[in-house]
Amino acid sequence: MSTQENTFDYIIVGAGSAGCVLANRLTEDGKHSVLLLETGGSDKSIFIQMPTALSIPMNTKKYAWQFETEPEPFLDNRRMHCPRGKVLGGSSSINGMVYVRGHARDFDEWQQSGAEGWDYQHCLPYFRKAETWAFGGDAYRGDSGPLGVNNGNQMQNPLYQAFIDAGVEAGYFNTSDYNAAQQEGFGPMHMTIKGGRRCSTANAYLRPAMNRSNLMLVTHALVHKVQLEDKKAVGVIYEQGGRTHTARVRQEVILSAGSIGSPHLLQLSGIGDPELLAKAGIALEHDLPGVGKNLQDHLEFYFQFRCLKPVSLNRKLGWWSRLKIGTRWILKKDGLGATNHFESCGFIRSKAGVEWPDLQYHFLPAAMRYDGKEAFDGDGFQLHIGHNKPKSRGSVDIVSADPHQPPRIQFNYLQEEADREGFRACVRLTREIINQPAMDSYRGDEIQPGLDIQSDEQIDAFVRRAVESAYHPSCSCKMGVDAMAVVDPHTRVHGLQGLRVVDSSIFPTIPNGNLNAPTIMLAERAADLIRGMEPLAPSNADVSLDAHWQERQRPQEAKRKAI
């Protein structure tokens, strides 16, 4: 498409987890022209494509918006890191590549909140459409989708299986596929890796569409605002190379800038809470008070132990080992360079009376920080554990009409007592699991939190100082029909024509799991809605829940109590 052309059928803002999916699907029949705008640039860096290097792009300004929250009042006034992808593939190019759909009841919860048509039975066909599962398709898993999903190195390190066995000994289910009928339990973890490379949406969806004449990609483009005329989106104004450009649209503008970027861009365009916009010096175009509200995220902390056997990945953190791992990956695309190292996991309920899992484990056979540095000398392992169904809510609030000025981000983490209670369960239940017989030959001293952390008050204080974001901001432009909903169940912005939001910001509530998989599913289904196609037929696949969830926290008694 000639760069002289400036009118398109669709304009997509953001080439991230959702935007790349939309760019592919909206151009595949050749009937519509699409302009895809991305503030970042190329994703061809080895640090993006090599799975084991995941900590680097997340902490690099070139590839990620390095947002910070306001001081969080319930986390000792700490400012929390909130990186968001600023590169082709968006956050799917900087994330940990963990593939978790969420529990089936998470999506039923969406429908119950007013997002009609987004229950599990309607969402499952789109999860299947998106993926190629390494072990073949069935009623739950896809076998011909763009997104490659597997288990990395097939749990070659013995610590992975020991953790699963410990979970079973503690009385929980053994779950062979948590993305199928039963999430609850312990089993292998899945990741978006294909051929040893990160399977971002840029690799899976955008690259196959790049040669289509009806798709135009513009990188290093910062969108300033959506243009509105008589309550209809007619185009966007964006900046590239020091110049301001205008692109017009015949059908729709679609915001896929993420849970920070999309509400901020709506507010820059005069869409949102009138009082907030007035404070930022922005003329009101459309009163929509829910824009930026309902912000949610997952928190987690590291439970770290010394390892009694010389099997942990701490032995692979030296420069010589890293060089060998990187060289093998460059030559063969396999080995330790071709995994995110989170190869086993667990999903459990925090207490009796919780219907589906609200706690999640990522197991890592090493003890280190997110920046890839060693936590201590010697062998170790750690569990990333978090309470995944928070009650606390925050907001994304514009502070200036200058599009270069980031918004004010406040999650209000742990504001609600239920969330603090959930993290107390994280500490106590994890100790019980790790003290099962399967871990006896590996389990050394508890480094963090440390056995001196026992009472509710001590646990609360530890969590306030140690907890980190799991980097899952969402729900800031929620889908629904109530007064605070921003988009309707067809992803259209309430009260406006020609404007949609399609990304994790429109989740009504946050699922129990990592957000990349449900974001891709959402974009797949939204693409059919945008094109006016008949949605895929709903699934009738069964969902497994513990029949006695109201009376018990887990299916069986533990073999050994925590020490």
Coordinates of C-alpha atoms in Angstrom, one line a residue:
M1 CA 0.0 0.0 0.0
S2 CA 1.4 3.4 -1.0
T3 CA 2.4 5.6 1.9
Q4 CA 0.5 8.4 0.1
E5 CA -2.8 6.7 1.0
N6 CA -4.2 7.9 4.3
T7 CA -7.7 6.4 4.4
F8 CA -8.3 2.8 5.5
D9 CA -11.2 0.6 6.3
Y10 CA -9.7 -0.1 9.8
I11 CA -7.0 1.5 11.9
I12 CA -5.6 -0.7 14.7
V13 CA -3.6 1.1 17.4
G14 CA -1.0 -1.2 18.9
A15 CA 0.8 -4.2 17.3
G16 CA 0.6 -6.2 20.5
S17 CA -1.0 -9.4 21.8
A18 CA -4.4 -8.4 20.4
G19 CA -3.4 -6.0 17.6
C20 CA -1.3 -8.5 15.7
V21 CA -4.2 -11.0 15.8
L22 CA -6.6 -8.4 14.5
A23 CA -4.2 -7.3 11.7
N24 CA -4.0 -10.9 10.5
R25 CA -7.7 -11.7 10.7
L26 CA -9.0 -8.4 9.3
T27 CA -6.8 -8.7 6.2
E28 CA -7.0 -12.4 5.5
D29 CA -9.9 -12.2 3.0
G30 CA -8.3 -9.3 1.1
K31 CA -11.5 -7.3 1.3
H32 CA -10.4 -4.6 3.7
S33 CA -7.5 -2.2 4.1
V34 CA -5.9 -2.0 7.5
L35 CA -3.4 0.5 9.0
L36 CA -1.5 -1.0 12.0
L37 CA 0.2 1.6 14.2
E38 CA 2.9 0.7 16.7
T39 CA 5.0 3.0 18.9
G40 CA 7.9 0.5 19.2
G41 CA 10.0 -1.1 16.5
S42 CA 11.5 -4.4 15.4
D43 CA 11.3 -7.5 17.6
K44 CA 14.3 -9.2 15.8
S45 CA 16.6 -9.0 18.9
I46 CA 18.0 -12.3 20.1
F47 CA 17.0 -11.3 23.6
I48 CA 13.4 -11.3 22.5
Q49 CA 13.4 -14.4 20.4
M50 CA 15.5 -16.6 22.7
P51 CA 13.1 -17.8 25.5
T52 CA 15.6 -18.1 28.3
A53 CA 16.5 -14.3 27.9
L54 CA 13.0 -13.3 28.9
S55 CA 14.2 -11.0 31.7
I56 CA 16.1 -8.7 29.3
P57 CA 13.4 -7.2 27.1
M58 CA 11.1 -6.7 30.0
N59 CA 13.6 -4.4 31.6
T60 CA 14.8 -2.6 28.5
K61 CA 13.4 0.8 27.6
K62 CA 13.8 0.1 23.9
Y63 CA 11.3 -2.7 24.1
A64 CA 9.0 -1.8 27.0
W65 CA 7.3 1.1 28.5
Q66 CA 8.9 1.3 31.9
F67 CA 5.8 2.6 33.8
E68 CA 5.8 3.0 37.6
T69 CA 2.8 3.2 39.8
E70 CA 2.1 5.9 42.3
P71 CA 3.2 5.0 45.8
E72 CA 1.0 2.0 46.7
P73 CA -0.5 2.8 50.2
F74 CA -1.0 -0.8 51.2
L75 CA 2.5 -1.9 50.1
D76 CA 4.5 0.4 52.4
N77 CA 4.1 3.2 49.7
R78 CA 6.4 1.3 47.3
R79 CA 6.3 2.3 43.6
M80 CA 5.7 -0.8 41.6
H81 CA 7.3 -1.6 38.2
C82 CA 4.7 -1.9 35.4
P83 CA 6.5 -2.7 32.1
R84 CA 4.3 -2.9 28.9
G85 CA 5.5 -4.0 25.5
K86 CA 6.7 -1.3 23.1
V87 CA 7.8 -3.4 20.2
L88 CA 6.2 -5.6 17.5
G89 CA 4.3 -8.2 19.4
G90 CA 3.7 -5.9 22.4
S91 CA 3.8 -7.6 25.7
S92 CA 3.8 -11.1 24.0
S93 CA 7.4 -10.1 23.0
I94 CA 8.6 -9.3 26.5
N95 CA 6.5 -11.7 28.7
G96 CA 7.4 -15.0 30.3
M97 CA 5.7 -17.0 27.5
V98 CA 3.5 -18.9 30.1
Y99 CA 0.3 -20.2 28.4
V100 CA -2.6 -20.2 30.9
R101 CA -6.1 -19.7 29.7
G102 CA -7.7 -19.2 33.1
H103 CA -10.4 -21.3 34.7
A104 CA -13.6 -21.9 32.8
R105 CA -15.6 -20.2 35.6
D106 CA -13.6 -17.0 35.0
F107 CA -15.3 -16.6 31.7
D108 CA -18.7 -17.6 33.1
E109 CA -18.0 -14.8 35.5
W110 CA -17.6 -12.4 32.6
Q111 CA -21.0 -13.3 31.2
Q112 CA -22.6 -13.0 34.6
S113 CA -21.2 -9.5 34.9
G114 CA -22.9 -8.4 31.6
A115 CA -20.5 -9.5 28.9
E116 CA -23.1 -11.6 27.1
G117 CA -21.6 -14.3 24.8
W118 CA -18.2 -14.4 26.6
D119 CA -18.9 -17.4 28.8
Y120 CA -16.5 -20.4 28.7
Q121 CA -18.6 -22.4 26.2
H122 CA -18.3 -19.5 23.7
C123 CA -14.7 -18.7 24.4
L124 CA -13.3 -22.3 24.2
P125 CA -13.7 -22.6 20.4
Y126 CA -11.5 -19.5 20.0
F127 CA -8.8 -20.8 22.4
R128 CA -8.8 -23.9 20.1
K129 CA -8.7 -21.8 16.9
A130 CA -5.7 -19.8 18.1
E131 CA -3.3 -22.7 19.0
T132 CA -1.4 -25.7 17.9
W133 CA -0.9 -27.8 21.0
A134 CA 2.3 -29.9 20.7
F135 CA 0.5 -33.1 21.8
G136 CA -2.5 -32.9 19.4
G137 CA -5.9 -31.4 19.4
D138 CA -9.1 -32.6 21.1
A139 CA -12.3 -31.0 22.5
Y140 CA -10.2 -28.6 24.5
R141 CA -6.9 -28.1 22.5
G142 CA -6.3 -26.8 19.0
D143 CA -4.1 -28.5 16.4
S144 CA -4.0 -26.0 13.5
G145 CA -3.8 -22.5 15.0
P146 CA -1.0 -19.9 14.6
L147 CA 0.2 -20.1 18.2
G148 CA 2.6 -22.9 19.0
V149 CA 2.2 -24.2 22.6
N150 CA 4.4 -26.9 24.3
N151 CA 6.1 -27.8 27.6
G152 CA 9.6 -26.5 26.8
N153 CA 12.2 -29.2 27.7
Q154 CA 9.7 -31.7 28.9
M155 CA 10.6 -31.3 32.6
Q156 CA 14.1 -32.9 32.3
N157 CA 15.2 -31.3 35.6
P158 CA 14.0 -33.7 38.4
L159 CA 12.9 -30.8 40.6
Y160 CA 9.9 -30.2 38.3
Q161 CA 8.4 -33.6 38.9
A162 CA 9.3 -33.6 42.6
F163 CA 7.2 -30.4 42.9
I164 CA 4.2 -32.0 41.2
D165 CA 4.5 -35.1 43.3
A166 CA 4.6 -33.0 46.5
G167 CA 1.4 -31.3 45.5
V168 CA -0.3 -34.6 45.0
E169 CA 1.1 -35.8 48.4
A170 CA -0.4 -32.7 49.9
G171 CA -3.8 -33.8 48.8
Y172 CA -4.3 -32.0 45.5
F173 CA -5.2 -33.3 42.1
N174 CA -2.6 -34.4 39.6
T175 CA -3.6 -32.4 36.5
S176 CA -2.1 -33.5 33.2
D177 CA -3.5 -30.5 31.3
Y178 CA -4.7 -27.5 33.3
N179 CA -5.9 -25.9 30.1
A180 CA -8.4 -28.7 29.5
A181 CA -11.3 -29.9 31.7
Q182 CA -9.6 -29.4 35.1
Q183 CA -7.4 -26.5 36.1
E184 CA -7.1 -27.4 39.7
G185 CA -4.1 -29.4 40.7
F186 CA -0.4 -29.8 39.8
G187 CA 1.2 -30.7 36.5
P188 CA 3.4 -29.6 33.6
M189 CA 3.2 -26.0 32.6
H190 CA 2.7 -24.8 29.0
M191 CA 4.5 -22.1 27.1
T192 CA 4.2 -20.2 23.8
I193 CA 7.4 -21.4 22.1
K194 CA 7.6 -22.8 18.6
G195 CA 10.7 -24.3 17.1
G196 CA 12.7 -23.2 20.1
R197 CA 11.7 -19.5 19.5
R198 CA 9.4 -17.2 21.4
C199 CA 6.0 -17.6 19.7
S200 CA 4.8 -14.0 20.1
T201 CA 1.8 -12.7 18.2
A202 CA 4.2 -10.9 16.0
N203 CA 5.7 -14.2 15.0
A204 CA 2.5 -16.2 15.0
Y205 CA 0.1 -13.7 13.4
L206 CA 1.7 -10.6 12.1
R207 CA 4.6 -12.0 10.0
P208 CA 2.3 -14.3 7.9
A209 CA 0.3 -11.2 7.0
M210 CA 3.1 -8.8 6.3
N211 CA 3.2 -9.4 2.5
R212 CA -0.5 -8.7 2.1
S213 CA -1.1 -5.6 0.0
N214 CA -4.1 -4.5 2.2
L215 CA -2.0 -4.3 5.4
M216 CA 0.2 -1.3 6.1
L217 CA 2.4 -1.3 9.2
V218 CA 3.8 1.9 10.6
T219 CA 6.3 1.6 13.5
H220 CA 7.7 4.3 15.8
A221 CA 4.3 5.9 15.6
L222 CA 2.9 7.5 18.8
V223 CA -0.9 8.0 18.5
H224 CA -2.0 11.4 20.0
K225 CA -5.7 11.0 19.8
V226 CA -8.7 9.5 18.1
Q227 CA -10.6 12.0 16.0
L228 CA -14.3 12.2 16.6
E229 CA -17.0 13.9 14.5
D230 CA -20.6 13.8 15.7
K231 CA -19.9 11.0 18.1
K232 CA -18.2 8.9 15.4
A233 CA -14.5 8.0 15.2
V234 CA -13.2 9.2 11.8
G235 CA -9.5 8.8 12.2
V236 CA -6.4 9.2 14.4
I237 CA -3.6 11.7 14.7
Y238 CA -0.2 10.2 15.3
E239 CA 3.4 11.3 15.5
Q240 CA 6.3 9.7 13.6
G241 CA 9.8 10.9 12.8
G242 CA 9.1 14.3 14.4
R243 CA 6.1 14.9 12.2
T244 CA 2.4 14.8 12.9
H245 CA 0.2 12.6 10.5
T246 CA -3.5 12.1 10.1
A247 CA -5.0 8.8 9.0
R248 CA -8.7 8.6 8.2
V249 CA -11.0 5.5 8.6
R250 CA -14.0 4.3 6.6
Q251 CA -15.3 1.8 9.1
E252 CA -13.6 1.6 12.6
V253 CA -10.7 2.6 14.8
I254 CA -9.7 -0.2 17.1
L255 CA -7.6 0.5 20.2
S256 CA -5.3 -2.4 21.1
A257 CA -2.8 -0.4 23.2
G258 CA -3.2 -2.5 26.3
S259 CA -4.6 -1.9 29.8
I260 CA -2.5 1.2 30.3
G261 CA -2.4 2.6 26.8
S262 CA -6.0 2.1 25.7
P263 CA -7.7 4.0 28.6
H264 CA -5.0 6.7 28.4
L265 CA -5.6 7.1 24.6
L266 CA -9.4 7.3 25.2
Q267 CA -8.8 10.0 27.8
L268 CA -6.4 11.9 25.4
S269 CA -9.3 11.9 22.9
G270 CA -11.7 13.5 25.4
I271 CA -13.5 10.2 26.3
G272 CA -13.8 9.5 30.0
D273 CA -14.7 11.0 33.3
P274 CA -15.5 14.8 32.8
E275 CA -13.9 15.9 36.0
L276 CA -10.7 14.0 35.4
L277 CA -10.4 15.3 31.8
A278 CA -11.0 18.9 33.0
K279 CA -8.1 18.6 35.5
A280 CA -5.8 17.4 32.7
G281 CA -6.9 20.3 30.4
I282 CA -8.8 18.1 27.9
A283 CA -12.1 19.1 26.3
L284 CA -14.8 16.6 26.9
E285 CA -16.0 14.8 23.8
H286 CA -17.9 11.9 25.4
D287 CA -18.8 11.3 29.0
L288 CA -17.8 7.8 29.9
P289 CA -16.9 7.6 33.6
G290 CA -15.6 4.0 33.6
V291 CA -12.6 4.7 31.4
G292 CA -9.5 3.8 33.4
K293 CA -11.4 2.5 36.3
N294 CA -11.6 -1.2 37.6
L295 CA -7.9 -1.7 37.1
Q296 CA -6.7 -5.1 38.3
D297 CA -3.4 -7.0 38.4
H298 CA -1.9 -10.1 39.9
L299 CA 0.7 -10.0 42.6
E300 CA 3.2 -12.7 43.5
F301 CA 6.3 -13.3 45.7
Y302 CA 9.1 -15.8 45.5
F303 CA 9.2 -18.7 48.0
Q304 CA 12.9 -19.6 48.0
F305 CA 14.7 -22.7 49.3
R306 CA 18.2 -24.0 49.2
C307 CA 18.6 -27.2 47.3
L308 CA 20.4 -30.2 48.8
K309 CA 21.4 -31.7 45.5
P310 CA 23.5 -30.2 42.7
V311 CA 20.7 -30.1 40.2
S312 CA 19.4 -26.5 40.2
L313 CA 19.9 -24.0 37.4
N314 CA 21.9 -21.8 39.7
R315 CA 24.8 -23.8 38.3
K316 CA 24.1 -22.4 34.9
L317 CA 24.2 -18.7 35.7
G318 CA 27.9 -18.2 35.2
W319 CA 29.1 -16.4 32.1
W320 CA 30.7 -19.6 30.6
S321 CA 27.5 -21.6 31.0
R322 CA 25.4 -18.8 29.6
L323 CA 27.7 -18.6 26.6
K324 CA 27.3 -22.3 25.9
I325 CA 23.5 -22.2 26.3
G326 CA 23.3 -19.2 24.0
T327 CA 25.6 -20.7 21.4
R328 CA 23.6 -24.0 21.4
W329 CA 20.4 -22.0 20.9
I330 CA 21.8 -20.0 18.1
L331 CA 22.9 -23.2 16.3
K332 CA 20.1 -25.6 17.1
K333 CA 17.3 -23.7 18.8
D334 CA 17.1 -26.2 21.6
G335 CA 18.5 -26.9 25.1
L336 CA 18.1 -24.6 28.1
G337 CA 17.9 -21.6 25.8
A338 CA 14.6 -22.8 24.3
T339 CA 12.5 -22.8 27.5
N340 CA 11.3 -20.2 30.0
H341 CA 12.2 -22.7 32.8
F342 CA 8.7 -22.6 34.3
E343 CA 7.9 -26.2 33.4
S344 CA 5.7 -27.3 36.2
C345 CA 3.0 -25.5 38.1
G346 CA 0.0 -25.7 40.4
F347 CA -3.5 -24.2 40.7
I348 CA -5.2 -24.5 44.1
R349 CA -8.0 -23.0 46.1
S350 CA -7.1 -20.8 49.1
K351 CA -9.9 -22.2 51.4
A352 CA -13.1 -24.2 51.5
G353 CA -16.0 -22.3 49.9
V354 CA -13.9 -21.0 47.0
E355 CA -15.4 -22.6 43.9
W356 CA -12.4 -22.6 41.6
P357 CA -8.7 -22.0 42.0
D358 CA -7.5 -18.6 43.1
L359 CA -3.8 -19.4 43.8
Q360 CA -1.2 -20.1 41.2
Y361 CA 2.3 -21.6 41.3
H362 CA 5.1 -21.2 38.8
F363 CA 7.9 -23.5 39.8
L364 CA 11.5 -22.6 38.9
P365 CA 14.5 -25.0 39.5
A366 CA 16.7 -22.0 40.5
A367 CA 16.7 -19.2 43.0
M368 CA 17.0 -15.9 41.3
R369 CA 15.3 -12.5 40.7
Y370 CA 13.3 -11.4 37.7
D371 CA 16.3 -9.5 36.4
G372 CA 18.1 -12.9 36.1
K373 CA 20.6 -12.4 39.0
E374 CA 21.3 -15.0 41.5
A375 CA 19.4 -14.8 44.8
F376 CA 22.2 -16.5 46.8
D377 CA 25.3 -18.6 46.4
G378 CA 24.8 -22.3 45.8
D379 CA 21.9 -24.4 44.6
G380 CA 18.3 -23.4 45.2
F381 CA 14.8 -23.4 43.8
Q382 CA 11.8 -21.1 44.1
L383 CA 8.0 -21.0 43.7
H384 CA 6.3 -17.9 42.3
I385 CA 3.0 -17.8 44.2
G386 CA 0.2 -15.4 44.1
H387 CA -3.5 -14.8 44.9
N388 CA -5.1 -14.4 41.5
K389 CA -8.7 -13.3 42.2
P390 CA -8.1 -9.9 43.9
K391 CA -10.9 -7.7 45.1
S392 CA -8.8 -4.5 45.2
R393 CA -9.4 -2.1 42.3
G394 CA -7.3 0.8 40.9
S395 CA -7.3 3.2 38.0
V396 CA -5.4 4.7 35.1
D397 CA -5.8 8.5 35.2
I398 CA -4.6 11.0 32.6
V399 CA -2.6 13.9 34.1
S400 CA -1.8 16.0 31.0
A401 CA -2.9 16.7 27.5
D402 CA 0.6 15.9 26.3
P403 CA 0.6 12.4 24.8
H404 CA 4.2 11.9 25.9
Q405 CA 3.3 12.3 29.5
P406 CA 2.5 8.9 31.1
P407 CA -0.8 8.5 33.0
R408 CA -1.1 8.1 36.8
I409 CA -1.3 4.4 37.6
Q410 CA -2.6 3.3 41.0
F411 CA -3.6 -0.3 41.6
N412 CA -4.4 -0.1 45.3
Y413 CA -2.8 -3.5 45.8
L414 CA -4.0 -5.4 48.9
Q415 CA -6.5 -2.7 49.8
E416 CA -9.1 -5.4 50.5
E417 CA -8.8 -7.7 53.5
A418 CA -9.7 -10.7 51.3
D419 CA -6.6 -10.1 49.3
R420 CA -4.4 -10.0 52.4
E421 CA -6.1 -13.2 53.6
G422 CA -5.3 -14.8 50.3
F423 CA -1.6 -14.2 50.6
R424 CA -1.6 -15.6 54.2
A425 CA -2.9 -18.8 52.6
C426 CA -0.1 -18.6 50.0
V427 CA 2.5 -18.8 52.8
R428 CA 1.0 -21.5 54.9
L429 CA -0.2 -23.8 52.1
T430 CA 3.1 -23.5 50.3
R431 CA 5.1 -24.6 53.4
E432 CA 2.8 -27.6 53.7
I433 CA 3.4 -28.6 50.0
I434 CA 7.2 -28.2 50.1
N435 CA 7.4 -30.2 53.3
Q436 CA 5.9 -33.3 51.6
P437 CA 8.1 -36.5 51.2
A438 CA 8.7 -35.9 47.5
M439 CA 10.8 -32.8 48.3
D440 CA 12.8 -34.4 51.2
S441 CA 15.9 -35.1 49.2
Y442 CA 16.0 -31.6 47.7
R443 CA 14.6 -29.3 50.3
G444 CA 17.1 -27.3 52.2
D445 CA 16.6 -24.2 54.4
E446 CA 13.8 -21.8 53.7
I447 CA 15.5 -18.6 52.6
Q448 CA 12.4 -16.5 51.9
P449 CA 10.1 -15.7 53.7
G450 CA 12.1 -17.5 56.4
L451 CA 10.7 -19.7 59.2
D452 CA 10.6 -16.7 61.6
I453 CA 7.6 -15.4 59.5
Q454 CA 4.6 -17.2 61.1
S455 CA 1.9 -14.9 62.5
D456 CA -0.7 -13.1 60.4
E457 CA 1.0 -9.8 61.2
Q458 CA 4.5 -11.1 60.2
I459 CA 3.2 -12.6 57.0
D460 CA 1.4 -9.3 56.1
A461 CA 4.5 -7.3 56.7
F462 CA 6.6 -9.7 54.6
V463 CA 4.1 -9.6 51.7
R464 CA 4.0 -5.8 51.8
R465 CA 7.8 -5.5 51.4
A466 CA 8.4 -8.5 49.1
V467 CA 5.5 -8.9 46.8
E468 CA 5.9 -7.9 43.1
S469 CA 3.6 -7.4 40.2
A470 CA 3.1 -10.5 38.0
Y471 CA 2.7 -7.9 35.1
H472 CA -0.9 -8.6 34.4
P473 CA -2.6 -5.2 34.4
S474 CA -6.2 -5.6 33.0
C475 CA -9.9 -4.6 33.2
S476 CA -9.4 -0.8 32.9
C477 CA -12.0 -0.4 30.1
K478 CA -14.3 -3.2 31.1
M479 CA -16.8 -4.9 28.9
G480 CA -20.4 -4.9 30.0
V481 CA -23.7 -3.0 30.1
D482 CA -23.6 -1.2 33.5
A483 CA -22.9 2.5 34.1
M484 CA -19.1 1.9 34.5
A485 CA -18.7 -0.4 31.4
V486 CA -16.6 1.1 28.6
V487 CA -17.4 -1.3 25.8
D488 CA -20.4 -3.5 25.0
P489 CA -20.2 -7.3 24.5
H490 CA -19.3 -6.6 20.8
T491 CA -16.3 -4.5 22.0
R492 CA -17.8 -1.2 20.8
V493 CA -17.3 1.8 22.9
H494 CA -20.6 2.8 24.5
G495 CA -22.3 5.8 23.0
L496 CA -19.9 6.2 20.0
Q497 CA -19.8 4.9 16.5
G498 CA -16.8 3.4 14.7
L499 CA -14.6 2.9 17.8
R500 CA -13.7 -0.3 19.6
V501 CA -11.3 -1.5 22.3
V502 CA -9.9 -5.0 21.9
D503 CA -7.2 -6.0 24.4
S504 CA -7.0 -7.1 28.1
S505 CA -8.3 -3.7 29.3
I506 CA -11.9 -4.9 28.4
F507 CA -11.8 -8.0 30.6
P508 CA -14.6 -7.5 33.2
T509 CA -12.6 -9.4 35.8
I510 CA -9.1 -10.8 35.9
P511 CA -8.8 -14.6 35.2
N512 CA -6.9 -17.0 37.3
G513 CA -3.8 -17.2 35.2
N514 CA -1.4 -15.4 32.9
L515 CA -3.1 -13.0 30.5
N516 CA -1.6 -13.6 27.1
A517 CA -3.7 -16.6 26.2
P518 CA -7.1 -15.0 27.0
T519 CA -6.1 -11.8 25.3
I520 CA -5.3 -13.7 22.1
M521 CA -8.6 -15.6 22.4
L522 CA -10.5 -12.3 22.9
A523 CA -8.9 -10.8 19.8
E524 CA -9.8 -13.9 17.7
R525 CA -13.4 -13.7 18.8
A526 CA -13.5 -9.9 18.4
A527 CA -12.2 -10.3 14.8
D528 CA -15.3 -12.3 13.9
L529 CA -17.6 -9.8 15.6
I530 CA -15.9 -6.9 13.7
R531 CA -16.3 -8.6 10.4
G532 CA -20.0 -9.4 11.1
M533 CA -19.3 -13.2 10.9
E534 CA -21.3 -15.8 12.7
P535 CA -19.3 -16.7 15.9
L536 CA -17.9 -20.2 16.2
A537 CA -20.5 -22.6 17.6
P538 CA -20.3 -22.9 21.4
S539 CA -18.5 -25.9 22.9
N540 CA -20.2 -28.5 25.0
A541 CA -17.0 -29.7 26.6
D542 CA -17.2 -30.6 30.3
V543 CA -15.7 -28.6 33.1
S544 CA -14.3 -30.3 36.2
L545 CA -14.8 -28.8 39.7
D546 CA -14.2 -30.4 43.1
A547 CA -17.7 -31.6 44.0
H548 CA -17.1 -30.8 47.6
W549 CA -15.5 -27.3 47.2
Q550 CA -17.9 -25.8 49.7
E551 CA -16.7 -28.1 52.5
R552 CA -13.0 -28.6 51.8
Q553 CA -10.0 -26.7 50.5
R554 CA -8.5 -29.7 48.7
P555 CA -9.6 -33.2 47.6
Q556 CA -7.6 -35.3 50.1
E557 CA -5.7 -35.1 53.4
A558 CA -2.0 -34.3 53.2
K559 CA 0.5 -37.1 53.9
R560 CA 2.5 -34.7 56.1
K561 CA 1.7 -31.5 57.9
A562 CA 3.8 -28.4 57.5
I563 CA 6.6 -27.7 59.9

